[in-house]
Amino acid sequence: MTDVRPRVSAVLRRFADARGTTLRDIDADLAAFLRVAEDVLLSGGKRVRPTFCYWGWRGAGGPDCDEIVTAAASLEVLHACALVHDDVMDGSELRRGEPSAHRRLARMHRQARLGGDPDTFGHSAAILLGDLFLTWADDLLMASGLTPGALARAWPTYARMRGELVAGQYLDLASQVGPCGRTGGLNPARVARIARYKTAGYTVIRPLQLGALLAGTRPGLLETYAAFGRPLGESFQLRDDILGVFGDPAVTGKPAGDDLRDGPPNALLALALREARPTAAARLRDLVGSPQRPAALEEARALIAASGAPAAAEHLISAHTAQALAVLERSDLDDATRGALMELATAATAWAQ
């Protein structure tokens, strides 16, 4: 499989350098802010979404070229926007093993001995950073060098993807503050619906479709990509949910069990609450979202493990991935694209976002 990730990273480096130079000319005070922006954009990341976009293009008959790599890289900038805002909303301390953007910006405030509250400044500056990434994503796509006709053809899907991402994020947020609390009324079907918009759509389906539309898609291809991406995206989210509770911090880049402390309800937790005995489920509800006490965290993880939820989630991952692979087997995609997407499908279920 052609690995486009180094090329995507090179595009992001050149783009960040150029945009950073332009903004530094406005005022010297922007320099520290832009260093955080560059670090967020360039450090780590699997480049999952750009890779799916690239193969969506190739599957539609598009040739390997720098223009599609540049267009695909815009999805990594959009993803950076989502990560920064998500960390602010969840109060996450780490991202990819480093302090999250709002924590770094708060630290910058303290080190400079600025006035006001450092944490408030960090949150506010991170919101602006996410907004900056959102505008940069649009700019990079439009500056990709693809024809105006190709960009116009793909733009409605790109715009829809952004809207679906925000909708999924809002539903995620609202699920934490409903009338029954963070875990009240939580069920796997609702969590899956939220993940469909927050993760499956903008991680797999829309990137594939965007690539196809940029190339000039053929009949039936968008539907094939949707049928492949929907179950794969659900597998991807389930794997991330498992890693968020039981994952090694060296792999996830986040503290162990971080999702139980600060994160929104997820499918693994929903499965555990459904499968656990009533007394265990009640205790788990009390523990989730509790203060950062190691003993409470370990007890919550033990209750989830004892419920059988991890095994059930692994079964769902296998079933969803098999469903996605079956779509590829039945498709009329060329061998190179089919093989690449099969490889990505297998790898994606083991990746953290």
C-alpha angles and dihedrals in degrees: 000000000000107000108218096173097096090050091049090050091050091052090050092050093052092044094048091048092051095045092043092054091052094050095044088059088063095062137340090231089072093066097086092043090052092050088060090047092052093047092051092048099043106034117090126322130137095239088228097155097047089049093053090047091052093051091044086060094046091048089056091054099265117149126237105269142146093249095066092044089054093047091048091050089063088071090061089055090050089050090053088056091052094048095050093049092043091054091051092051094045095041090233115180098199138038121184091348095305132092110282118252096261091050092050092048091049089051089050088055092052094047092051090048092230124174124263131029115327095211093051089049091048093052093046094047091048091054088054090047091054090048089051091053090050091057092042091054091057091046094051093049092050091046094050094106094242116136121274088242092055092048092048090050092053100038098086091055091046090051092047090051091055091049093048090050092055092044092052092047091051092049087049090053094044091052089066097055104039122132091270096049131241097325101021114118090002114154134168093245093057093044090050091051091052091047090050090066101029096045119002095050101047097031101050118353102048096040090053092046092045091055091048093050092048088055094045105262127232128227115290097008097106089052091049091052091049093049090050097042100047099066092034091054090051090051090049092053093046091053090050090050091054092048090048090061105029104015127124109253088223088063102035098038089223132095114273111270093010092144091060093053104041111354128099122263111284140192095265091055091046091053091048093052090049096047101037124094112263095256092047091047091051091050091048091053089054093050101046111096093009121143115291097276113151092214092055091047093051091048091051091050091049091051091050091049092047092051091064091238096130091055091046090050091050089052091052091048091053093046095047092046091050089051091052093048091050089058089055092048091055095043129099093229117138116262095254094053094042091050093047093050092047090053091048092048092054094045096044093064089061097044129098114220 
